[in-house]
Coordinates of C-alpha atoms and ligand atoms in Angstrom, one line a residue:
Chain A
M14 CA -38.1 -44.7 -199.6
R15 CA -37.3 -48.1 -201.1
Y16 CA -34.1 -47.7 -203.2
S17 CA -33.8 -50.1 -206.5
I18 CA -33.5 -49.3 -210.6
F19 CA -37.1 -47.8 -210.5
S20 CA -36.8 -45.3 -207.9
L21 CA -33.5 -44.6 -209.0
A22 CA -34.9 -44.0 -212.8
R23 CA -37.9 -41.7 -211.1
Q24 CA -35.7 -39.6 -209.3
A25 CA -33.5 -38.8 -212.3
L26 CA -36.4 -38.3 -214.5
S27 CA -37.8 -35.6 -211.9
G28 CA -34.1 -34.5 -211.8
H29 CA -33.3 -36.1 -208.6
R30 CA -34.2 -33.9 -206.6
G31 CA -36.9 -36.4 -204.3
W32 CA -34.4 -37.7 -202.9
R33 CA -35.4 -37.8 -198.7
P34 CA -32.7 -37.6 -195.9
A35 CA -31.8 -42.0 -196.0
W36 CA -32.8 -42.1 -191.6
R37 CA -33.6 -39.5 -189.4
D38 CA -31.9 -37.2 -187.3
A39 CA -33.9 -36.9 -183.3
A40 CA -33.5 -35.3 -180.9
P41 CA -33.5 -36.9 -177.8
R42 CA -36.9 -38.4 -175.8
D43 CA -36.8 -38.6 -172.5
A44 CA -36.9 -42.8 -171.9
Y45 CA -36.1 -45.9 -174.1
D46 CA -35.7 -49.7 -173.7
V47 CA -31.8 -49.8 -174.5
V48 CA -30.0 -47.0 -174.8
I49 CA -26.6 -47.7 -177.3
V50 CA -23.8 -45.2 -176.8
G51 CA -21.9 -44.8 -180.1
G52 CA -23.1 -44.4 -183.3
G53 CA -20.4 -46.2 -185.2
G54 CA -20.7 -49.5 -187.2
H55 CA -21.1 -51.6 -184.4
G56 CA -23.4 -49.1 -182.5
L57 CA -25.3 -48.8 -185.9
A58 CA -25.6 -52.8 -186.5
T59 CA -26.7 -53.4 -183.1
A60 CA -29.6 -51.2 -183.2
H61 CA -30.3 -52.7 -186.6
Y62 CA -30.6 -56.4 -185.3
L63 CA -32.2 -55.3 -182.4
A64 CA -35.3 -54.1 -184.0
R65 CA -34.8 -56.6 -186.9
N66 CA -34.5 -60.2 -185.2
H67 CA -35.6 -58.8 -181.5
G68 CA -38.6 -56.4 -182.4
I69 CA -36.7 -54.0 -179.8
T70 CA -37.7 -50.3 -181.3
N71 CA -38.0 -48.6 -178.5
V72 CA -34.0 -47.3 -179.4
A73 CA -31.6 -44.3 -179.2
V74 CA -28.0 -44.7 -180.4
I75 CA -26.4 -41.6 -178.5
E76 CA -23.4 -40.4 -180.4
K77 CA -20.5 -37.4 -179.2
G78 CA -20.7 -36.5 -182.7
W79 CA -21.3 -37.7 -185.8
I80 CA -22.3 -41.3 -187.1
G81 CA -19.3 -42.6 -188.4
G82 CA -16.9 -40.1 -187.4
G83 CA -14.7 -42.6 -185.5
N84 CA -12.8 -45.6 -186.9
A85 CA -16.2 -46.6 -188.6
G86 CA -15.5 -44.4 -190.9
R87 CA -11.1 -44.5 -190.4
N88 CA -10.4 -47.9 -190.8
T89 CA -8.9 -49.5 -194.2
T90 CA -12.5 -51.9 -194.9
I91 CA -10.3 -55.1 -194.9
I92 CA -13.6 -58.4 -194.4
R93 CA -12.0 -62.0 -194.1
S94 CA -13.0 -65.0 -192.2
N95 CA -8.9 -66.2 -192.2
Y96 CA -9.1 -66.7 -188.3
G97 CA -7.1 -69.8 -187.0
L98 CA -8.5 -70.2 -183.1
P99 CA -12.1 -72.1 -182.8
G100 CA -13.2 -69.1 -180.4
N101 CA -12.3 -66.9 -183.5
I102 CA -13.8 -68.8 -187.0
P103 CA -17.5 -68.9 -186.3
F104 CA -17.6 -65.4 -185.1
Y105 CA -15.9 -63.9 -187.8
E106 CA -17.0 -66.6 -190.4
W107 CA -21.4 -65.5 -189.6
S108 CA -20.2 -61.7 -190.3
M109 CA -18.4 -62.3 -193.7
K110 CA -22.4 -64.7 -194.7
L111 CA -23.6 -61.4 -193.4
W112 CA -21.6 -59.5 -195.3
E113 CA -22.6 -61.6 -197.9
G114 CA -26.9 -60.5 -197.7
L115 CA -26.2 -57.7 -196.3
E116 CA -27.2 -54.7 -199.3
Q117 CA -30.8 -56.7 -199.6
D118 CA -31.4 -56.7 -195.8
L119 CA -30.4 -52.8 -195.8
N120 CA -31.6 -52.4 -199.4
Y121 CA -28.5 -50.2 -199.4
N122 CA -25.6 -50.1 -201.4
A123 CA -22.6 -51.2 -199.1
M124 CA -19.9 -52.2 -202.0
V125 CA -19.7 -55.5 -200.5
S126 CA -16.8 -57.1 -203.2
Q127 CA -15.2 -60.2 -202.6
R128 CA -12.4 -59.4 -204.6
G129 CA -10.1 -62.1 -202.5
V130 CA -7.2 -61.7 -199.4
L131 CA -4.2 -63.1 -199.7
N132 CA -1.2 -63.4 -197.1
L133 CA 1.7 -63.7 -198.4
Y134 CA 4.3 -65.8 -196.6
H135 CA 8.3 -66.0 -197.1
S136 CA 9.6 -68.3 -194.7
D137 CA 8.7 -72.2 -194.3
A138 CA 7.5 -71.8 -191.0
Q139 CA 5.1 -69.1 -192.1
R140 CA 4.2 -71.7 -195.2
D141 CA 3.6 -74.3 -192.7
A142 CA 1.5 -72.0 -190.1
Y143 CA -0.1 -70.3 -192.9
V144 CA -0.9 -74.3 -193.5
R145 CA -2.3 -74.9 -189.9
R146 CA -4.5 -71.6 -190.4
G147 CA -6.1 -72.9 -193.9
N148 CA -7.1 -75.8 -192.3
A149 CA -8.8 -74.9 -189.5
M150 CA -11.0 -73.0 -191.6
R151 CA -11.8 -75.1 -193.8
L152 CA -12.6 -77.6 -191.4
H153 CA -14.9 -74.7 -189.7
G154 CA -16.7 -74.4 -193.8
V155 CA -14.1 -71.4 -194.4
D156 CA -12.9 -71.0 -197.5
A157 CA -9.1 -71.0 -198.4
E158 CA -6.4 -71.8 -201.0
L159 CA -2.9 -72.2 -200.1
L160 CA -0.7 -70.7 -203.3
D161 CA 2.1 -71.3 -204.4
R162 CA 4.7 -68.7 -205.8
E163 CA 3.4 -69.4 -209.7
G164 CA -0.9 -69.1 -208.2
V165 CA 0.5 -65.8 -205.9
R166 CA 2.0 -64.7 -209.7
R167 CA -0.7 -65.8 -211.5
I168 CA -2.7 -63.1 -208.8
A169 CA -0.1 -60.6 -208.8
P170 CA 2.7 -60.6 -211.1
F171 CA 3.8 -57.0 -210.0
L172 CA 5.3 -58.4 -206.7
N173 CA 8.6 -58.3 -205.8
F174 CA 8.7 -62.0 -206.1
D175 CA 12.8 -61.7 -205.1
N176 CA 13.4 -59.5 -202.5
A177 CA 17.3 -60.2 -201.0
R178 CA 15.7 -61.1 -197.7
F179 CA 12.0 -61.7 -197.2
P180 CA 11.2 -63.9 -200.8
I181 CA 8.0 -64.5 -201.7
Q182 CA 7.4 -68.4 -201.6
G183 CA 3.4 -68.3 -202.1
G184 CA 0.7 -67.0 -199.9
L185 CA -2.8 -68.6 -198.3
L186 CA -5.9 -66.9 -199.9
Q187 CA -9.8 -66.6 -198.8
P188 CA -11.2 -65.8 -202.1
R189 CA -14.2 -64.7 -200.3
G190 CA -12.2 -62.2 -198.5
G191 CA -12.7 -58.1 -199.8
T192 CA -13.9 -54.6 -199.2
A193 CA -16.5 -52.7 -198.0
R194 CA -17.4 -49.2 -198.2
H195 CA -17.0 -48.4 -194.4
D196 CA -19.3 -45.5 -194.9
A197 CA -22.0 -46.9 -196.5
V198 CA -21.9 -49.8 -194.3
V199 CA -23.1 -46.5 -191.7
W200 CA -25.3 -45.0 -193.3
G201 CA -27.1 -48.1 -194.6
Y202 CA -27.5 -49.5 -191.0
A203 CA -28.2 -46.2 -189.9
R204 CA -31.3 -45.9 -192.3
A205 CA -32.2 -49.2 -191.5
A206 CA -32.8 -48.7 -188.2
S207 CA -34.2 -45.8 -188.2
A208 CA -36.8 -46.8 -190.8
R209 CA -37.6 -48.8 -187.6
G210 CA -37.9 -46.5 -185.7
V211 CA -34.5 -45.9 -183.8
D212 CA -33.8 -42.6 -182.8
I213 CA -30.4 -42.0 -184.1
V214 CA -29.5 -39.1 -181.3
Q215 CA -25.7 -37.0 -182.3
N216 CA -23.4 -34.4 -181.0
A217 CA -25.0 -36.7 -178.0
E218 CA -21.3 -37.0 -175.5
V219 CA -22.5 -39.2 -172.6
T220 CA -20.7 -38.2 -169.4
G221 CA -22.1 -40.2 -167.1
F222 CA -25.2 -42.7 -165.8
L223 CA -28.0 -43.1 -164.1
R224 CA -28.3 -45.0 -161.7
G225 CA -31.2 -47.2 -160.2
P226 CA -31.8 -49.5 -157.3
G227 CA -29.2 -51.5 -156.2
G228 CA -26.9 -49.2 -158.5
R229 CA -28.3 -50.7 -161.7
I230 CA -27.5 -48.6 -164.4
A231 CA -30.4 -46.6 -165.3
G232 CA -29.5 -44.3 -168.1
V233 CA -27.3 -42.0 -168.6
E234 CA -26.2 -38.0 -168.4
T235 CA -25.6 -36.7 -171.8
S236 CA -24.6 -33.4 -172.8
R237 CA -28.2 -32.9 -174.3
G238 CA -29.6 -33.8 -171.6
T239 CA -30.8 -37.2 -169.0
I240 CA -31.7 -39.7 -170.9
R241 CA -33.6 -43.2 -169.1
A242 CA -33.2 -46.6 -170.5
N243 CA -34.8 -49.8 -168.8
K244 CA -31.0 -51.2 -170.6
V245 CA -28.0 -49.2 -171.6
A246 CA -25.2 -50.7 -174.1
V247 CA -21.5 -49.4 -174.7
A248 CA -20.1 -49.5 -178.1
V249 CA -17.7 -46.7 -178.3
A250 CA -14.5 -48.6 -180.0
G251 CA -11.4 -46.7 -178.8
N252 CA -13.0 -45.4 -175.3
S253 CA -14.4 -47.5 -173.7
S254 CA -12.2 -47.6 -170.9
R255 CA -12.9 -43.9 -170.4
V256 CA -16.4 -44.7 -170.6
A257 CA -16.0 -48.0 -168.0
A258 CA -14.3 -45.0 -165.8
M259 CA -18.2 -43.3 -165.3
A260 CA -19.8 -46.4 -164.5
G261 CA -16.9 -48.0 -162.2
F262 CA -14.8 -50.6 -163.2
R263 CA -11.7 -50.4 -165.4
L264 CA -11.1 -53.1 -168.4
P265 CA -8.4 -55.4 -169.9
I266 CA -7.3 -52.5 -172.0
E267 CA -5.4 -50.1 -173.9
S268 CA -6.5 -47.9 -176.3
H269 CA -4.1 -47.4 -178.9
V270 CA -3.7 -45.2 -183.1
L271 CA -3.2 -46.7 -186.0
Q272 CA -2.5 -45.1 -188.9
A273 CA -3.7 -45.4 -192.7
F274 CA -2.6 -43.8 -196.0
V275 CA -4.1 -43.5 -199.3
S276 CA -2.5 -42.9 -202.7
E277 CA -4.3 -40.9 -205.7
A278 CA -6.3 -42.7 -207.8
L279 CA -4.5 -44.8 -210.4
K280 CA -5.5 -46.9 -213.0
P281 CA -7.1 -50.6 -211.0
L282 CA -3.6 -52.8 -210.3
I283 CA -4.8 -54.5 -207.0
P284 CA -6.9 -57.0 -207.3
G285 CA -8.3 -57.3 -203.9
V286 CA -6.4 -57.5 -200.4
I287 CA -2.8 -58.3 -200.8
T288 CA -0.6 -59.1 -197.2
F289 CA 2.9 -58.7 -196.8
G290 CA 3.9 -61.0 -194.1
A291 CA 7.3 -60.8 -193.2
G292 CA 6.5 -56.8 -192.1
H293 CA 3.3 -55.3 -191.6
F294 CA 2.2 -53.7 -194.5
Y295 CA -1.0 -54.1 -196.4
V296 CA -2.4 -52.9 -199.0
S297 CA -5.7 -52.8 -201.3
Q298 CA -7.3 -50.1 -204.1
S299 CA -10.1 -48.3 -203.4
D300 CA -13.0 -48.3 -206.7
K301 CA -12.7 -45.2 -206.4
G302 CA -8.5 -45.8 -207.6
G303 CA -6.8 -44.9 -204.5
L304 CA -3.9 -46.9 -202.9
V305 CA -5.6 -47.9 -199.5
F306 CA -2.8 -49.2 -196.6
G307 CA -1.4 -49.2 -193.4
G308 CA 0.7 -51.5 -191.4
D309 CA 1.3 -51.7 -187.7
I310 CA 0.4 -49.8 -185.4
D311 CA 1.7 -46.4 -183.3
G312 CA 2.9 -48.7 -180.2
Y313 CA 2.1 -46.6 -177.9
N314 CA -1.0 -45.3 -175.8
S315 CA -3.2 -42.3 -177.3
Y316 CA -6.9 -40.6 -177.7
A317 CA -5.1 -38.3 -180.2
Q318 CA -5.5 -39.5 -183.6
R319 CA -3.2 -38.8 -185.0
G320 CA 0.2 -41.2 -185.2
N321 CA 3.8 -40.0 -185.6
L322 CA 6.3 -40.0 -188.5
P323 CA 8.1 -43.8 -187.6
V324 CA 5.5 -45.9 -188.4
V325 CA 4.5 -43.9 -191.6
E326 CA 8.6 -44.7 -192.3
D327 CA 7.6 -48.7 -191.7
V328 CA 4.7 -48.5 -193.3
C329 CA 6.4 -47.4 -196.7
E330 CA 9.6 -49.2 -196.0
G331 CA 7.0 -51.8 -196.3
G332 CA 5.9 -51.5 -199.5
M333 CA 8.7 -50.5 -201.0
A334 CA 9.5 -54.1 -200.1
I335 CA 6.8 -56.1 -202.4
M336 CA 6.2 -54.1 -204.6
P337 CA 8.6 -51.5 -205.6
M338 CA 5.9 -49.8 -208.2
I339 CA 4.1 -48.0 -205.3
G340 CA 7.1 -45.6 -205.1
R341 CA 5.9 -44.0 -207.9
A342 CA 2.2 -42.5 -206.1
R343 CA 1.9 -40.2 -205.0
L344 CA 0.3 -40.1 -201.0
L345 CA -3.2 -38.4 -201.0
R346 CA -3.9 -38.6 -197.1
S347 CA -3.2 -40.1 -193.9
W348 CA -5.0 -40.6 -190.9
G349 CA -5.1 -42.1 -186.8
G350 CA -8.4 -44.2 -185.6
I351 CA -7.9 -45.3 -181.6
M352 CA -8.9 -48.7 -180.9
D353 CA -8.7 -50.5 -177.7
M354 CA -6.6 -52.6 -178.0
S355 CA -7.3 -55.5 -176.1
M356 CA -4.5 -57.1 -173.7
D357 CA -5.4 -61.1 -175.9
G358 CA -6.1 -59.0 -179.0
S359 CA -9.8 -60.0 -179.1
P360 CA -13.1 -58.1 -178.8
I361 CA -15.5 -58.1 -175.4
I362 CA -19.2 -59.5 -176.2
D363 CA -20.5 -59.6 -172.1
H364 CA -22.0 -57.8 -169.4
A365 CA -20.9 -54.9 -167.8
P366 CA -19.8 -55.7 -163.9
V367 CA -22.8 -53.6 -163.3
P368 CA -26.4 -54.4 -163.4
G369 CA -27.6 -53.2 -166.7
L370 CA -24.8 -52.2 -168.4
Y371 CA -23.3 -54.2 -172.0
L372 CA -20.2 -54.0 -173.1
N373 CA -19.0 -54.6 -176.8
A374 CA -15.4 -53.7 -176.1
G375 CA -12.0 -54.8 -177.2
W376 CA -11.9 -54.9 -181.2
C377 CA -8.7 -53.6 -181.8
Y378 CA -7.9 -52.8 -185.6
G379 CA -9.8 -55.8 -186.9
G380 CA -13.5 -54.3 -186.3
F381 CA -15.0 -53.4 -189.4
K382 CA -15.1 -57.0 -190.2
A383 CA -17.2 -57.8 -187.9
T384 CA -20.0 -55.1 -187.7
P385 CA -22.6 -57.4 -189.0
A386 CA -21.9 -60.2 -186.3
S387 CA -21.3 -57.6 -183.5
G388 CA -24.2 -55.9 -184.1
W389 CA -25.9 -59.2 -184.3
C390 CA -24.5 -61.0 -181.1
F391 CA -24.9 -58.0 -178.8
A392 CA -28.4 -57.6 -180.3
H393 CA -28.9 -61.4 -178.7
L394 CA -26.9 -60.5 -175.8
I395 CA -29.3 -57.2 -174.8
A396 CA -32.5 -58.5 -176.0
R397 CA -32.1 -61.9 -174.2
D398 CA -29.4 -62.0 -171.5
E399 CA -27.5 -64.7 -172.9
P400 CA -24.5 -64.3 -175.3
H401 CA -24.7 -65.5 -179.1
P402 CA -23.3 -69.0 -179.6
V403 CA -21.2 -67.6 -181.8
A404 CA -19.7 -65.4 -179.5
T405 CA -19.3 -67.2 -175.8
D406 CA -15.6 -67.1 -175.6
F407 CA -15.8 -63.3 -176.2
R408 CA -15.9 -63.2 -172.4
L409 CA -15.0 -60.1 -170.4
D410 CA -14.5 -62.7 -166.9
R411 CA -11.7 -64.6 -169.8
F412 CA -9.2 -62.4 -168.5
A413 CA -9.2 -64.0 -165.2
A414 CA -10.5 -67.1 -165.5
G415 CA -6.8 -67.9 -168.2
R416 CA -9.7 -68.5 -171.2
M417 CA -7.7 -66.2 -173.2
V418 CA -8.2 -66.1 -177.5
D419 CA -4.7 -64.7 -178.1
E420 CA -4.7 -65.5 -181.8
K421 CA -1.3 -64.3 -182.1
G422 CA 0.4 -66.0 -179.0
Q423 CA 1.5 -62.9 -177.6
G424 CA 0.2 -63.0 -174.3
A425 CA -1.1 -59.3 -172.3
Q426 CA 0.5 -56.8 -174.3
P427 CA -1.1 -54.9 -176.5
N428 CA 0.9 -52.9 -178.7
L429 CA 2.1 -56.3 -179.9
H430 CA -1.3 -58.2 -181.2
Chain B
M12 CA 7.6 -37.0 -181.4
R13 CA 10.4 -37.3 -179.2
V14 CA 11.7 -38.8 -175.9
K15 CA 14.0 -36.3 -173.5
C16 CA 16.6 -39.3 -172.0
P17 CA 18.1 -38.3 -169.2
Y18 CA 21.0 -40.0 -170.7
C19 CA 21.3 -39.5 -174.1
G20 CA 19.2 -36.1 -175.0
D21 CA 16.7 -35.0 -177.5
R22 CA 16.1 -38.6 -179.0
D23 CA 13.1 -40.3 -181.6
V24 CA 11.1 -42.0 -180.7
H25 CA 12.1 -44.2 -183.3
E26 CA 15.0 -45.6 -180.7
F27 CA 12.4 -46.3 -177.5
V28 CA 10.5 -49.5 -176.5
Y29 CA 7.2 -49.6 -175.7
R30 CA 6.3 -51.1 -172.3
G31 CA 3.1 -49.6 -170.9
D32 CA 1.7 -47.4 -168.2
A33 CA 4.1 -47.5 -164.4
A34 CA 1.6 -47.8 -162.7
P35 CA 0.9 -51.5 -162.0
V36 CA 3.3 -52.9 -159.3
R37 CA 3.5 -56.4 -159.0
P38 CA 1.9 -57.7 -155.7
A39 CA 2.8 -60.0 -153.6
A40 CA 3.6 -63.7 -154.0
D41 CA 0.7 -64.3 -151.9
A42 CA -1.7 -61.6 -152.8
G43 CA -4.2 -63.8 -154.1
E44 CA -5.5 -64.7 -158.1
A45 CA -7.7 -61.7 -158.2
A46 CA -4.8 -59.1 -157.6
F47 CA -2.6 -60.9 -160.4
A48 CA -5.6 -60.7 -162.8
D49 CA -5.6 -57.1 -162.0
Y50 CA -2.0 -56.5 -162.2
V51 CA -1.2 -58.2 -164.9
Y52 CA -4.5 -57.6 -167.1
L53 CA -6.6 -54.4 -165.8
R54 CA -5.5 -50.6 -166.8
D55 CA -6.7 -47.1 -165.8
N56 CA -5.7 -46.4 -169.7
P57 CA -6.1 -42.4 -169.0
A58 CA -7.5 -39.7 -171.4
G59 CA -4.7 -37.2 -169.9
P60 CA -1.8 -37.4 -168.5
I61 CA 0.3 -41.5 -167.4
A62 CA 3.8 -42.3 -166.5
E63 CA 4.9 -45.3 -168.1
H64 CA 7.6 -47.5 -168.8
W65 CA 9.6 -46.5 -172.2
Y66 CA 13.2 -48.6 -172.8
H67 CA 15.4 -46.4 -175.0
A68 CA 16.9 -49.7 -176.8
Q69 CA 18.7 -47.7 -179.4
G70 CA 20.2 -45.5 -176.7
C71 CA 21.7 -46.5 -173.5
R72 CA 19.6 -49.1 -172.8
N73 CA 18.1 -47.9 -169.6
W74 CA 14.3 -47.7 -168.8
L75 CA 12.8 -44.4 -168.5
V76 CA 9.5 -43.2 -166.9
V77 CA 7.9 -41.3 -169.4
E78 CA 5.2 -38.4 -168.1
R79 CA 3.2 -37.9 -171.5
D80 CA -0.8 -36.7 -171.9
T81 CA -2.2 -39.4 -174.6
R82 CA -4.6 -36.6 -175.7
S83 CA -2.1 -34.3 -177.5
H84 CA 1.4 -36.9 -177.1
A85 CA 3.4 -34.3 -174.9
I86 CA 5.9 -35.4 -172.6
A87 CA 6.1 -33.4 -169.4
A88 CA 8.7 -35.1 -167.9
V89 CA 11.5 -38.3 -167.9
R90 CA 13.6 -39.5 -165.4
L91 CA 15.5 -42.9 -164.8
A92 CA 12.9 -46.2 -163.7
R93 CA 15.8 -46.7 -161.4
E94 CA 15.5 -43.0 -159.7
A95 CA 11.6 -42.4 -160.2
A96 CA 11.2 -45.9 -158.2
R97 CA 13.5 -44.7 -155.3
Ligands
LIG522 C1 -6.8 -47.3 -189.1 C2 -8.2 -47.9 -188.9 C3 -7.8 -48.6 -190.1 C4 -8.3 -49.5 -190.0 N1 -8.9 -50.8 -191.1 C5 -9.9 -52.3 -190.0 C6 -10.3 -53.3 -191.7 O1 -9.4 -53.1 -192.3 N2 -10.7 -54.0 -191.4 C7 -11.0 -54.4 -190.0 O2 -12.1 -54.9 -189.5 N3 -10.7 -53.3 -189.2 C8 -10.6 -51.9 -189.0 N4 -10.0 -50.8 -188.3 C9 -10.8 -51.5 -187.4 C10 -12.0 -51.0 -187.4 O3 -12.4 -49.6 -187.6 C11 -12.9 -51.2 -185.8 O4 -12.7 -52.3 -185.0 C12 -14.5 -50.5 -185.9 O5 -14.6 -49.7 -186.7 C13 -14.9 -50.6 -184.1 O6 -16.5 -50.2 -184.6 P1 -17.5 -48.8 -184.6 O7 -17.2 -49.4 -186.2 O8 -18.3 -49.3 -183.9 O9 -16.0 -48.0 -184.1 P2 -16.7 -46.7 -183.9 O10 -17.2 -46.0 -185.2 O11 -15.5 -45.7 -183.6 O12 -17.4 -46.4 -183.4 C14 -17.9 -45.7 -181.6 C15 -18.4 -44.2 -181.3 O13 -18.4 -44.4 -180.4 C16 -18.4 -42.7 -180.3 N5 -18.7 -42.6 -178.8 C17 -16.9 -42.1 -178.0 N6 -17.0 -42.2 -176.5 C18 -18.3 -41.3 -176.4 C19 -19.2 -40.6 -175.5 N7 -18.9 -41.1 -174.2 N8 -21.1 -40.7 -175.4 C20 -21.4 -40.2 -176.7 N9 -20.6 -41.4 -178.3 C21 -18.7 -41.9 -178.0 C22 -17.7 -41.7 -181.0 O14 -17.3 -40.7 -181.5 C23 -17.6 -43.3 -182.0 O15 -19.1 -42.7 -183.4 C24 -9.6 -49.8 -188.3 C25 -9.0 -48.9 -187.4 C26 -8.6 -47.9 -188.0 C27 -8.0 -47.4 -186.8
LIG523 ZN1 19.1 -42.4 -173.8

């Protein structure tokens, strides 16, 4: 069924009894052309673009739990393309362009809202760094505006401009940045892929790989049986090292936990996304009214999907420093997600070092915004066996070759990115 | 999470700085590029028990080897790194 104002009106008149499930919850078949491991945003977007751009529809997405139960359903939904390095800017800007047309492409309301992303600066040196980043963005055709104190005040008068240690001097604004509804992104991609014939298989954990001649990957072992495939593509954010170990190789990745928080619903308050530049705190307001916020990762290896109290304290202190009124809001929920933290803070979209296996990993805390371009470029790699032009720097061999894409300049220490 | 420092006793994780997996060992100077790339970048990243380096920055400033389960954060043992190295 195509969603439109007419389908809505028709359903309204018939008491909303005619809605059908948006996608097929499929049972696994014996064999596919392509098996995608991981039913998060990236795996489902990959399936959609394989079908849409390359006509490859004999595809299964194999998810160990339910789709969107991983980071896709746990993130703080920020989308932006305000990067500074040449390897990153074209990729994230391509993602932003795909976000801008996503709802038409998927015929699904993903609640993409370009309400602006504002990074605050608190010192001359930080302003200079933001100017440089803003200029790099503009040279690539990305929107960026440098705001002075008064410019920030016009957008967010409630901020604490005269914090004794970290007065707000201004900010770098990306007006086209914003938020999207994370669950809807998952369901929209699932629906579009399913409509083109992709099987979405839930509650099937991949536990090993089948090998063919020459050690080539020939399929997967799952908790719902063996599935053969010509190509296997892994997009298991946070669990990449575990799946790689099943195929016999190691990755430049550590798994870390990131926490997020949401307050009770409040009246409209925060106009866009605001990030504190002197500590690590960022906040936006969901359409339901909750303040959605977070900060640093906990900083130690974890697969536990929950964090510790020191980070809760740190995030709340950051919030109190830039907008003291947040202290009046009650916290509704907090949670954690496990992410691949890579050695340079950037992702990997490449052939795995085993023939027949494709790798999409290392998204750190910023892979939600990348979902459309990640799927687009991964599908391109799988279909054509060559990297997409905007993703050529995300190679696995860049570490050994010394071609890191280190946006933060922190070096090989994953918890510092 | 609390870390039981052998010198200071049970202390909040807040006081510690995390370094990471204690398993990688710096290769000999002439071991070649592949060995160094492996040492600097590749990790086992296990879901389960791991031995890791923590630094008691806001305490005794000892480096520690902490045995911890990454699935539960439960800590099984803590030793001074200089003793673990022997
Ligand atoms: C708290 C938090 C806040 C974040 N905020 C933002 C943000 O504001 N903006 C942004 O851009 N990014 C953000 N991120 C990062 C972003 O969520 C991730 O980078 C992105 O979602 C990862 O891609 P994915 O959606 O495919 O991952 P996931 O949804 O985690 O998908 C991976 C799937 O693989 C499945 N899987 C794992 N192992 C197996 C197996 N063996 N067999 C079968 N299936 C398996 C998992 O169950 C999971 O469903 C945040 C992350 C967290 C944790
Ligand atoms: Zn101590």
